[in-house]
XYZ file of C-alpha atoms in Angstrom:
688
model
C -11.436 -55.493 -13.089
C -7.478 -55.828 -13.011
C -5.836 -53.677 -12.441
C -3.056 -51.997 -15.442
C 0.539 -50.137 -13.338
C -0.287 -46.712 -15.705
C 3.397 -46.225 -15.777
C 4.204 -49.240 -18.319
C 0.833 -46.586 -20.531
C 1.954 -44.173 -23.648
C -0.579 -42.053 -25.513
C 0.703 -40.430 -27.824
C 0.026 -39.069 -31.031
C 1.605 -39.055 -34.863
C 1.850 -35.090 -36.047
C 3.522 -33.640 -39.749
C 3.301 -32.192 -42.409
C 1.093 -33.672 -45.174
C 3.510 -36.570 -47.319
C 5.504 -36.587 -44.176
C 5.312 -40.131 -43.006
C 2.767 -39.984 -40.595
C 0.057 -43.579 -41.559
C 3.556 -45.096 -43.123
C 5.329 -45.168 -39.705
C 2.013 -45.906 -38.238
C 1.947 -49.250 -39.883
C 5.750 -49.923 -39.121
C 4.059 -49.652 -35.462
C 2.011 -51.740 -35.896
C 3.021 -54.598 -37.875
C 6.487 -54.416 -35.260
C 4.690 -55.031 -32.366
C 2.569 -58.111 -33.637
C -1.024 -56.067 -34.212
C -1.035 -57.018 -37.631
C 1.037 -59.254 -39.724
C 1.338 -57.997 -42.776
C 2.431 -54.871 -43.955
C -0.507 -52.411 -45.288
C 1.070 -49.244 -47.510
C -0.898 -46.432 -48.270
C -0.100 -45.743 -52.670
C -1.763 -48.895 -52.533
C -4.725 -48.198 -50.543
C -4.380 -50.780 -48.125
C -2.947 -49.015 -44.891
C -4.617 -50.329 -41.159
C -4.933 -46.095 -40.599
C -6.408 -44.702 -43.592
C -9.213 -46.680 -43.626
C -11.595 -43.890 -44.928
C -12.308 -44.270 -49.121
C -11.895 -41.473 -48.685
C -8.309 -41.464 -47.516
C -7.108 -45.001 -49.572
C -8.354 -43.089 -53.216
C -6.871 -40.094 -52.271
C -3.166 -42.015 -50.238
C -4.060 -39.246 -47.930
C -5.475 -39.436 -44.308
C -8.817 -37.720 -43.532
C -9.601 -38.172 -39.884
C -7.336 -39.255 -37.045
C -7.226 -42.625 -36.090
C -6.690 -44.599 -32.269
C -5.085 -47.779 -32.424
C -3.454 -49.957 -29.630
C 0.290 -52.023 -29.463
C 1.824 -53.572 -26.831
C 6.199 -53.121 -26.806
C 7.514 -54.506 -24.255
C 5.962 -54.228 -21.306
C 4.340 -51.488 -22.032
C 1.154 -50.572 -23.548
C 0.846 -47.542 -26.116
C -1.660 -46.164 -27.303
C -1.828 -44.404 -30.517
C -3.764 -41.582 -33.177
C -2.707 -41.252 -36.073
C -3.537 -37.614 -37.427
C -4.130 -36.013 -40.791
C -1.926 -33.826 -42.104
C -2.976 -31.652 -44.435
C -4.208 -28.511 -42.737
C -7.960 -28.438 -44.235
C -8.104 -31.158 -41.193
C -6.246 -29.632 -38.553
C -9.330 -29.653 -36.247
C -8.126 -33.548 -35.936
C -4.501 -32.291 -35.442
C -6.766 -29.833 -33.124
C -8.141 -31.961 -30.003
C -6.325 -35.546 -30.276
C -3.025 -33.245 -29.144
C -5.362 -31.551 -26.525
C -5.932 -35.848 -24.747
C -2.279 -36.511 -25.538
C 0.747 -37.501 -23.491
C 2.760 -36.839 -26.209
C 3.769 -37.872 -29.592
C 5.689 -38.119 -32.590
C 6.951 -35.781 -35.101
C 8.100 -36.726 -38.236
C 9.316 -34.656 -40.669
C 10.695 -35.537 -43.738
C 14.813 -35.725 -45.122
C 13.680 -34.213 -47.630
C 11.245 -31.890 -47.085
C 12.237 -30.384 -43.571
C 10.530 -28.129 -41.557
C 6.969 -27.347 -44.030
C 4.947 -24.706 -42.719
C 1.179 -27.693 -41.089
C 5.241 -29.194 -39.489
C 4.407 -26.003 -37.328
C 1.361 -25.974 -37.015
C 0.930 -29.119 -35.086
C 4.721 -28.578 -33.952
C 2.352 -25.234 -32.479
C -0.674 -26.796 -30.894
C 1.295 -30.081 -29.364
C 3.230 -26.405 -27.178
C -0.018 -24.503 -27.095
C -1.054 -28.264 -24.829
C 2.109 -28.903 -23.274
C 2.867 -31.731 -24.681
C 6.240 -33.751 -24.723
C 7.886 -34.605 -28.444
C 10.778 -36.842 -29.923
C 11.430 -36.145 -33.284
C 11.755 -39.254 -36.441
C 13.549 -37.282 -39.366
C 11.712 -40.224 -41.998
C 12.562 -40.727 -45.681
C 16.478 -41.252 -45.077
C 16.853 -43.632 -47.826
C 15.038 -40.711 -50.513
C 17.510 -38.536 -52.830
C 19.288 -35.094 -51.396
C 17.683 -36.870 -47.249
C 19.966 -34.473 -45.222
C 19.881 -35.816 -41.787
C 21.428 -31.886 -40.360
C 20.365 -29.709 -42.809
C 16.395 -30.935 -40.809
C 17.450 -30.578 -37.057
C 18.828 -27.439 -37.687
C 15.329 -26.260 -38.707
C 13.632 -27.338 -36.082
C 16.213 -25.473 -34.237
C 16.153 -22.522 -36.244
C 12.317 -22.431 -37.172
C 9.777 -24.218 -34.356
C 12.288 -22.794 -32.133
C 12.986 -26.425 -30.322
C 15.609 -27.380 -28.165
C 16.552 -30.238 -30.865
C 19.193 -33.285 -29.757
C 19.823 -35.755 -31.793
C 19.665 -40.005 -30.233
C 21.285 -40.932 -32.884
C 23.042 -40.308 -36.227
C 22.568 -42.222 -39.947
C 24.897 -44.651 -41.359
C 24.480 -44.014 -44.669
C 21.893 -41.785 -47.509
C 20.032 -41.574 -49.445
C 20.093 -46.028 -51.941
C 23.633 -46.185 -49.203
C 21.676 -45.934 -46.193
C 21.478 -49.298 -44.156
C 20.454 -48.248 -40.661
C 21.552 -45.825 -37.522
C 24.272 -45.239 -35.096
C 22.701 -45.320 -31.252
C 24.327 -42.645 -30.222
C 22.919 -43.361 -25.401
C 24.846 -46.970 -25.972
C 27.258 -45.510 -28.847
C 26.108 -48.916 -31.089
C 25.270 -49.062 -35.106
C 22.644 -50.694 -35.755
C 22.320 -52.617 -39.421
C 18.646 -54.138 -40.800
C 19.392 -56.602 -42.777
C 16.387 -57.954 -44.031
C 13.599 -56.240 -46.901
C 11.330 -57.032 -43.721
C 13.112 -54.438 -41.222
C 13.139 -57.299 -38.654
C 16.088 -58.571 -38.973
C 19.019 -56.324 -37.264
C 22.360 -56.067 -35.776
C 23.977 -54.382 -32.576
C 27.297 -53.796 -33.782
C 30.010 -51.295 -33.087
C 30.089 -48.159 -34.667
C 31.732 -48.188 -37.742
C 35.688 -46.449 -37.892
C 34.537 -43.748 -40.186
C 31.856 -42.682 -38.244
C 33.993 -43.694 -34.261
C 34.380 -39.499 -34.598
C 31.422 -37.392 -35.707
C 29.680 -40.506 -33.658
C 32.019 -39.058 -30.859
C 31.361 -35.672 -31.261
C 27.766 -35.709 -31.555
C 27.611 -37.674 -28.004
C 29.099 -35.671 -26.494
C 26.869 -32.694 -27.771
C 24.025 -34.520 -26.095
C 25.958 -34.320 -21.964
C 26.530 -31.059 -22.678
C 22.663 -30.159 -23.772
C 21.729 -32.293 -20.412
C 24.259 -30.889 -17.791
C 22.148 -28.015 -18.395
C 19.057 -29.462 -16.515
C 20.993 -32.183 -14.669
C 24.186 -31.620 -11.700
C 24.530 -35.342 -11.067
C 25.619 -34.964 -15.281
C 26.846 -31.192 -15.165
C 29.452 -32.498 -12.173
C 30.781 -35.879 -14.445
C 30.762 -33.501 -17.770
C 33.089 -31.445 -16.198
C 35.425 -33.356 -14.559
C 35.743 -35.674 -17.338
C 34.494 -38.803 -16.169
C 32.286 -40.627 -18.290
C 28.575 -40.336 -17.970
C 26.236 -43.884 -17.332
C 23.887 -45.492 -19.627
C 21.186 -45.605 -17.222
C 22.000 -41.516 -16.031
C 21.618 -39.753 -19.320
C 18.676 -42.273 -19.894
C 16.810 -40.678 -16.529
C 18.021 -36.740 -18.226
C 16.816 -37.467 -21.230
C 13.477 -38.609 -20.254
C 12.736 -36.102 -17.083
C 14.016 -33.543 -20.110
C 12.066 -34.993 -22.253
C 8.505 -34.732 -20.534
C 9.730 -30.791 -18.589
C 9.790 -29.619 -22.706
C 13.465 -28.968 -22.598
C 14.901 -30.721 -25.409
C 13.226 -32.358 -28.208
C 15.777 -36.097 -28.911
C 16.573 -36.231 -32.568
C 15.767 -40.185 -34.222
C 15.865 -40.915 -37.414
C 14.395 -43.586 -40.534
C 13.287 -44.503 -43.935
C 9.137 -45.924 -41.866
C 9.136 -47.734 -46.525
C 12.004 -48.837 -45.775
C 11.330 -50.383 -42.936
C 14.771 -48.366 -41.028
C 14.604 -47.031 -37.735
C 11.082 -47.819 -35.758
C 12.254 -49.932 -33.664
C 14.707 -47.384 -31.462
C 11.779 -44.550 -32.514
C 8.961 -47.755 -30.274
C 11.730 -47.642 -27.983
C 12.396 -44.081 -27.328
C 8.245 -43.660 -26.563
C 8.547 -46.041 -24.158
C 11.991 -44.716 -22.623
C 11.635 -40.508 -23.075
C 8.114 -39.574 -23.184
C 5.410 -39.417 -20.451
C 3.210 -42.303 -18.322
C 0.024 -40.724 -17.215
C 1.710 -40.336 -13.953
C 4.239 -38.398 -15.471
C 1.878 -35.428 -16.607
C 0.790 -32.615 -14.012
C -2.893 -32.525 -12.744
C -5.182 -32.011 -16.060
C -7.140 -28.658 -14.403
C -10.485 -28.346 -14.808
C -13.356 -25.885 -12.585
C -16.762 -26.565 -10.804
C -19.316 -26.327 -13.024
C -21.515 -24.960 -9.803
C -18.939 -22.327 -9.186
C -16.328 -21.102 -12.237
C -14.204 -20.161 -10.851
C -13.134 -23.139 -8.392
C -10.768 -24.552 -9.501
C -10.882 -28.921 -9.743
C -7.664 -31.008 -10.749
C -7.880 -34.574 -11.492
C -4.973 -37.205 -10.758
C -5.196 -40.265 -12.731
C -5.573 -42.707 -10.154
C -7.949 -45.506 -10.503
C -9.347 -45.438 -6.638
C -10.153 -41.484 -7.381
C -14.149 -40.648 -8.547
C -14.700 -41.471 -12.704
C -13.255 -37.949 -14.969
C -13.243 -38.255 -19.801
C -13.242 -35.680 -22.133
C -14.859 -36.592 -24.861
C -13.172 -35.304 -27.605
C -14.467 -37.131 -30.503
C -17.252 -38.105 -32.411
C -17.609 -40.761 -34.859
C -20.759 -42.197 -36.737
C -19.149 -45.795 -37.636
C -21.564 -47.799 -40.447
C -22.357 -50.934 -38.026
C -21.626 -49.494 -33.900
C -23.108 -46.047 -35.168
C -22.529 -43.067 -32.712
C -19.743 -43.625 -30.883
C -18.471 -41.293 -28.435
C -14.077 -41.348 -27.808
C -13.240 -40.737 -24.365
C -9.314 -39.916 -23.132
C -10.356 -41.457 -19.262
C -8.553 -38.789 -16.520
C -9.519 -40.629 -13.237
C -11.617 -43.488 -11.522
C -12.882 -46.777 -13.939
C -16.452 -47.018 -15.698
C -17.903 -50.534 -16.700
C -20.379 -52.047 -18.363
C -24.140 -51.207 -17.164
C -22.523 -47.676 -14.979
C -24.409 -44.092 -15.216
C -21.820 -41.533 -15.941
C -23.080 -37.267 -15.503
C -22.168 -34.928 -18.602
C -21.666 -32.214 -16.330
C -21.667 -29.864 -19.836
C -25.080 -31.134 -20.376
C -25.958 -31.884 -16.709
C -27.396 -34.893 -17.663
C -27.048 -38.655 -16.972
C -26.492 -40.945 -19.324
C -25.598 -45.356 -19.178
C -22.824 -46.423 -20.736
C -23.626 -49.836 -22.309
C -20.726 -51.228 -24.462
C -17.407 -49.446 -23.949
C -15.094 -50.281 -27.443
C -11.267 -50.623 -27.851
C -10.499 -49.044 -31.746
C -8.421 -50.200 -34.216
C -8.831 -47.916 -36.472
C -12.060 -49.355 -37.390
C -12.626 -52.187 -35.728
C -13.114 -52.762 -32.644
C -12.634 -54.788 -29.280
C -15.043 -55.054 -26.520
C -14.476 -54.703 -22.736
C -15.918 -55.291 -19.566
C -14.254 -51.944 -18.052
C -11.673 -49.662 -18.420
C -9.846 -47.221 -16.562
C -7.203 -44.493 -15.960
C -5.248 -43.961 -18.374
C -7.122 -45.286 -21.397
C -8.184 -44.384 -24.650
C -11.980 -46.141 -24.996
C -15.054 -45.466 -27.007
C -18.479 -45.597 -25.899
C -20.965 -46.115 -27.988
C -24.677 -45.315 -27.499
C -24.274 -41.443 -25.961
C -27.023 -39.736 -27.588
C -26.599 -36.492 -25.806
C -22.342 -36.333 -25.807
C -20.331 -33.413 -27.985
C -17.057 -33.223 -28.732
C -16.060 -31.192 -25.744
C -17.981 -32.295 -23.415
C -17.269 -33.704 -20.055
C -17.879 -37.713 -18.754
C -17.803 -37.980 -14.271
C -19.489 -39.409 -11.772
C -22.196 -37.445 -10.557
C -21.826 -37.143 -7.133
C -18.484 -35.160 -7.611
C -18.882 -33.801 -11.069
C -16.566 -30.975 -12.874
C -15.728 -30.009 -16.303
C -12.809 -30.207 -18.104
C -10.900 -27.420 -19.995
C -13.192 -27.840 -23.316
C -11.525 -27.420 -27.096
C -11.228 -24.270 -29.090
C -12.269 -24.592 -32.347
C -11.414 -22.348 -36.167
C -13.932 -20.353 -37.446
C -14.947 -21.967 -41.027
C -13.800 -19.881 -44.044
C -15.068 -21.173 -46.804
C -18.804 -22.194 -47.576
C -20.390 -23.159 -50.288
C -24.512 -24.644 -51.883
C -26.139 -28.183 -51.036
C -29.025 -29.147 -52.514
C -30.616 -32.833 -52.994
C -31.446 -33.656 -56.363
C -35.498 -35.815 -55.354
C -37.634 -34.610 -52.163
C -36.994 -38.287 -50.927
C -32.889 -37.287 -50.403
C -33.983 -34.002 -48.445
C -34.833 -36.080 -45.121
C -31.125 -38.078 -45.523
C -29.693 -35.011 -46.674
C -30.810 -33.260 -43.351
C -29.903 -36.767 -41.189
C -26.655 -36.544 -43.270
C -24.941 -33.001 -42.142
C -26.584 -33.551 -38.683
C -24.343 -36.109 -38.511
C -20.791 -35.003 -40.241
C -21.677 -31.295 -38.197
C -22.020 -33.871 -35.275
C -17.918 -36.007 -35.736
C -16.320 -32.333 -36.989
C -16.349 -29.427 -34.739
C -14.573 -27.322 -38.025
C -17.653 -27.937 -40.563
C -21.273 -25.511 -40.322
C -24.526 -26.043 -41.160
C -27.677 -23.093 -41.742
C -29.924 -22.650 -44.186
C -29.887 -18.971 -45.820
C -33.244 -17.723 -44.645
C -33.920 -15.333 -48.275
C -33.448 -18.699 -50.694
C -33.832 -20.976 -48.520
C -30.816 -23.144 -49.806
C -29.009 -25.226 -47.637
C -24.928 -23.289 -47.568
C -22.161 -26.235 -46.035
C -18.430 -23.911 -44.185
C -16.084 -25.166 -44.119
C -11.506 -25.309 -43.769
C -10.987 -25.407 -46.689
C -12.719 -26.604 -50.707
C -10.542 -30.108 -49.442
C -12.474 -29.979 -46.547
C -16.009 -29.026 -48.752
C -15.253 -32.352 -51.163
C -14.525 -34.987 -48.402
C -17.773 -33.781 -46.931
C -19.887 -33.844 -50.200
C -18.771 -37.345 -50.773
C -19.065 -38.518 -48.265
C -22.871 -37.207 -47.965
C -22.737 -39.334 -51.205
C -21.356 -42.561 -50.146
C -21.824 -42.567 -46.569
C -25.655 -41.649 -46.333
C -26.981 -42.021 -50.029
C -27.703 -38.705 -50.562
C -27.041 -36.824 -54.483
C -26.515 -33.241 -54.001
C -26.107 -30.136 -56.262
C -23.166 -28.499 -55.023
C -23.076 -24.161 -55.599
C -19.793 -22.787 -56.073
C -17.506 -21.952 -52.884
C -18.428 -19.410 -51.469
C -16.575 -17.347 -49.602
C -17.320 -16.031 -46.285
C -16.700 -13.507 -45.272
C -17.446 -10.833 -42.078
C -18.694 -7.678 -40.621
C -16.634 -4.863 -38.370
C -16.637 -1.410 -37.347
C -13.412 1.005 -37.949
C -15.337 3.808 -35.164
C -17.108 3.490 -31.359
C -20.529 5.096 -31.771
C -23.846 5.220 -29.651
C -27.454 3.898 -30.094
C -30.773 3.304 -28.046
C -33.483 0.577 -28.914
C -36.556 0.365 -27.753
C -39.609 -1.812 -28.358
C -42.325 -0.824 -26.905
C -45.833 -2.793 -28.070
C -49.049 -2.331 -26.502
C -51.835 -4.326 -26.883
C -54.829 -4.983 -24.239
C -53.892 -6.739 -21.199
C -50.091 -6.115 -20.439
C -47.768 -4.996 -23.012
C -44.235 -4.980 -23.458
C -41.078 -2.633 -23.014
C -37.722 -2.659 -23.792
C -35.066 -0.015 -23.786
C -31.149 -0.792 -24.293
C -28.766 1.552 -25.403
C -25.604 0.281 -26.229
C -22.063 1.665 -27.314
C -19.956 -0.286 -29.542
C -16.425 0.388 -29.943
C -13.384 -1.608 -32.581
C -11.793 -4.491 -30.985
C -8.398 -5.218 -32.235
C -7.357 -7.341 -35.442
C -10.543 -7.620 -35.597
C -11.129 -10.184 -33.509
C -13.562 -11.854 -31.367
C -16.309 -9.893 -29.567
C -17.166 -9.125 -25.528
C -20.047 -8.456 -24.014
C -19.338 -5.807 -21.082
C -22.366 -4.478 -18.378
C -21.438 -1.079 -17.384
C -25.125 -0.003 -15.552
C -25.294 2.003 -12.365
C -28.190 2.384 -10.863
C -30.112 -0.515 -11.924
C -31.705 1.579 -14.808
C -32.051 -2.156 -16.410
C -32.970 -5.641 -14.246
C -30.080 -7.567 -13.383
C -32.290 -10.587 -14.642
C -32.577 -8.765 -18.119
C -29.387 -8.116 -19.109
C -29.200 -11.564 -20.990
C -32.022 -11.196 -22.118
C -30.638 -8.046 -24.242
C -27.221 -9.825 -24.647
C -28.325 -12.679 -26.932
C -30.718 -10.211 -29.172
C -27.660 -8.547 -29.748
C -25.967 -11.723 -30.404
C -28.733 -12.851 -32.793
C -28.420 -8.986 -34.549
C -24.729 -9.956 -34.833
C -24.849 -13.506 -36.911
C -26.689 -10.893 -40.099
C -24.203 -7.148 -40.038
C -25.886 -4.636 -42.309
C -24.167 -4.170 -45.610
C -24.651 -8.046 -46.968
C -25.977 -9.841 -43.870
C -22.414 -11.359 -43.139
C -21.760 -12.437 -39.612
C -19.995 -8.834 -37.392
C -17.157 -9.362 -35.830
C -14.204 -7.535 -33.609
C -16.510 -4.932 -31.880
C -16.890 -4.133 -28.305
C -19.959 -4.109 -27.483
C -21.026 -2.686 -24.032
C -24.628 -1.433 -22.459
C -24.477 1.474 -20.826
C -28.248 2.489 -20.444
C -31.671 1.912 -21.140
C -34.867 2.049 -19.239
C -38.091 -0.284 -18.495
C -41.259 -0.767 -17.238
C -42.451 -2.425 -13.872
C -45.705 -4.300 -15.290
C -44.903 -4.422 -19.532
C -40.982 -4.888 -18.891
C -40.208 -8.566 -19.975
C -37.119 -10.885 -21.844
C -38.475 -10.886 -24.998
C -39.368 -6.748 -24.818
C -35.561 -6.829 -23.931
C -33.972 -9.045 -26.650
C -35.903 -7.500 -29.087
C -34.375 -4.116 -27.843
C -30.801 -5.259 -28.003
C -31.340 -6.133 -31.175
C -32.567 -3.405 -33.017
C -30.247 -1.377 -30.616
C -27.374 -3.441 -32.222
C -28.557 -3.215 -36.190
C -28.817 0.565 -35.261
C -24.634 1.641 -33.234
C -23.662 -0.586 -36.558
C -25.180 2.269 -39.076
C -23.235 4.599 -37.046
C -20.034 2.955 -36.122
C -18.792 3.211 -40.171
C -19.237 -1.210 -41.034
C -16.971 -2.731 -43.257
C -16.547 -5.603 -44.967
C -14.548 -7.802 -44.726
C -12.720 -10.644 -46.825
C -9.766 -13.756 -44.980
C -6.193 -13.496 -45.904
C -4.690 -17.055 -46.344
C -1.766 -18.449 -45.562
C 0.204 -19.422 -48.507
C 3.560 -21.468 -48.902
C 4.367 -22.105 -52.335
C 7.437 -24.944 -53.253
C 8.879 -24.016 -55.957
C 11.650 -24.565 -58.896
C 13.545 -21.914 -59.116
C 13.135 -21.692 -63.320
C 9.171 -20.281 -62.390
C 9.174 -17.993 -59.147
C 8.865 -15.224 -61.358
C 5.908 -16.707 -62.658
C 4.614 -17.285 -59.521
C 5.584 -14.210 -58.042
C 3.500 -12.872 -60.596
C 0.404 -14.758 -60.645
C 0.078 -14.420 -56.362
C 0.986 -10.823 -57.295
C -2.071 -10.368 -59.427
C -4.522 -12.571 -57.189
C -3.859 -9.813 -54.855
C -1.724 -10.874 -53.092
C 1.356 -10.375 -50.874
C 4.803 -11.930 -51.104
C 6.557 -11.900 -47.092
C 9.581 -13.562 -47.845
C 11.924 -16.438 -49.729
C 13.752 -19.022 -49.024
C 15.450 -21.434 -50.088
C 14.704 -25.226 -49.742
C 16.741 -28.279 -50.767
C 16.768 -27.451 -54.274
C 14.088 -25.427 -54.853
C 12.866 -21.804 -53.565
C 9.605 -21.187 -50.645
C 7.736 -18.034 -51.810
C 5.444 -16.651 -48.781
C 3.008 -14.322 -49.008
C -0.840 -13.302 -48.236
C -3.603 -13.626 -49.940
C -7.010 -13.035 -49.814
C -9.116 -16.734 -50.215
C -11.474 -14.909 -52.400
C -8.471 -14.688 -55.185
C -7.901 -18.338 -54.074
C -10.083 -20.888 -56.044
C -9.372 -22.938 -58.934
C -5.096 -22.047 -57.416
C -4.098 -25.347 -57.648
C -4.586 -25.802 -61.793
C -3.292 -23.010 -62.432
C -0.286 -23.936 -60.779
C 0.660 -27.155 -62.244
C -0.011 -25.275 -65.099
C 2.629 -22.943 -64.737
C 4.762 -25.516 -63.330
C 5.015 -28.225 -65.013
C 3.154 -30.047 -62.007
C 6.659 -29.327 -60.000
C 5.815 -26.666 -57.329
C 3.413 -27.931 -54.443
C 1.457 -24.904 -51.634
C -0.150 -25.551 -49.462
C -2.819 -22.215 -47.349
C -4.224 -21.725 -44.446
C -6.348 -18.365 -42.364
C -3.959 -16.250 -41.183
C -6.671 -13.493 -40.645
C -9.478 -10.899 -41.502
C -8.536 -7.465 -43.557
C -11.184 -4.624 -44.737
C -12.604 -5.677 -48.883
C -11.293 -2.572 -50.737
C -14.328 0.701 -51.420
C -14.999 -0.642 -55.218
C -14.466 -4.609 -54.290
C -16.933 -3.955 -51.896
C -19.547 -2.436 -53.760
C -19.424 -5.193 -56.605
C -20.108 -7.926 -53.285
C -23.826 -5.533 -51.894
C -24.314 -4.700 -55.780
C -24.792 -8.940 -56.154
């Protein structure tokens, strides 16, 4: 296998709010790197990275698509992520395996709600970024306003390393502040550009902006600090080196600008990706743990000669290849025919083929090594978040945590023949998407699908029809209500059965208390003196967790409780795991009755961007939907209304908002928290 110089690899993601121009920027990158030979436009349904039919029809990215290209000596693996909040899981799992990211902002819209979400996700996984302020050709574009918003709303130390030449229709290029040169585009395709002196009218502004870069860098680089204080001109290589080091350490975010649609500013962006974003070698070792001893930490470095380790971060069903596991290789190497060990499921699997993906197209590879992102078909037991490694040196890499679904609806096959196809389709889609859940309502026998929003489930149903050829009847969307408690309580669950021979005996005493914010679930073992043998405790816990799936008010899952097992008893002969499981379930149901159970509903964070003349109508409508307006602001020439509203009142909001604003308002909505349902509404819900 030919060794790859790890310093030349860049694993990056393109992330932003919906409609900021991520996919268009990626398309231009593929064109200028020679990966494709004609420009594909999102609005024409011809973008390479938006390969799904649903993406092409709607003009949005739904699933993160991976591709590889080469710029100079560097190999760039790119993941183009969705911007719609319903598909935020795609951003989450991509950020987990990326080394760097390009955050794209609209020069008119600025820092929008989903921009903040993806920024927080990148912060969570410590992903260094460069920012690209796109759409500089649009009416109302304001580069410096967006930089100010990055500082104010994101808390980013945004450092412009370019300033625009012209704006709106007059945007022709950028000033490269590091090299102090003007880059002016000559042709419509953006392939021809000139590097010249900075235009006289911009020299003063460019000098101030360049001095600002030096001043920012002097906080992190002693050599630059010395030269800056002495008034000596700082050499360009030293500036580049300091920008790279400060970007990788996440002290600064270099900011560039351009217009991807008008083919301006993409080549300097590629240069910055290579110059300033990290290679796998620039980042700290990846932390994992010993599967047999979770307390023991294991650290992985990107060494081709080390034992193999990789994280399966995405499962996809390809119509031609079948089930694909997308993997980021952190150490070692694999080749066709080698065996890998899944340390999460503790099963061995064989790698038949290795593929390098280019959206939905594939290239066969003989082998792959540390630093690469590849797809492996045919791994039957692998799920999202599983660790693949060498069986001789097993480890488990940090898994991914996904948000809970907030909306569900029922689906039924139109015919008996569709029943098996529906089950297979739902199984395949739930493997692909960890935020999509499938369950069966025990009372009605209906199949219930749950997801992150109306669009999410609409896409799922559309895929069932097209990809799996299943015709389904869809019920109305339902809110994913939850149950919680408002006080502490204590209760006993005792299961005794005598039926000749061995009987069954389990006795459990539980205490429950509400957790702050009604979030999560905790299990605490407070038994002392061996009142219950230790090997029966997990069985009691399993019984409790099963009972939590169906609360006592309306059968909704229970959240926000700390459950402590405090006492109990056992029988030397008759006690069994089954008996303690049933006793745990009985005790939990009883203690819930005593702990003042309440119904909880999901509240959404809503942000509406609306022209001023319609603002009163929008606020009035939100209030009528039990919304709570949290604040108002100004963005470009529109008003921004921020509010929290119950999901149950927000179905069909897009249509109502369009009619109230003559189609001029837009909104974003994402799950924020659960709140207690008022008594009168709870009574109506529970009587249904």
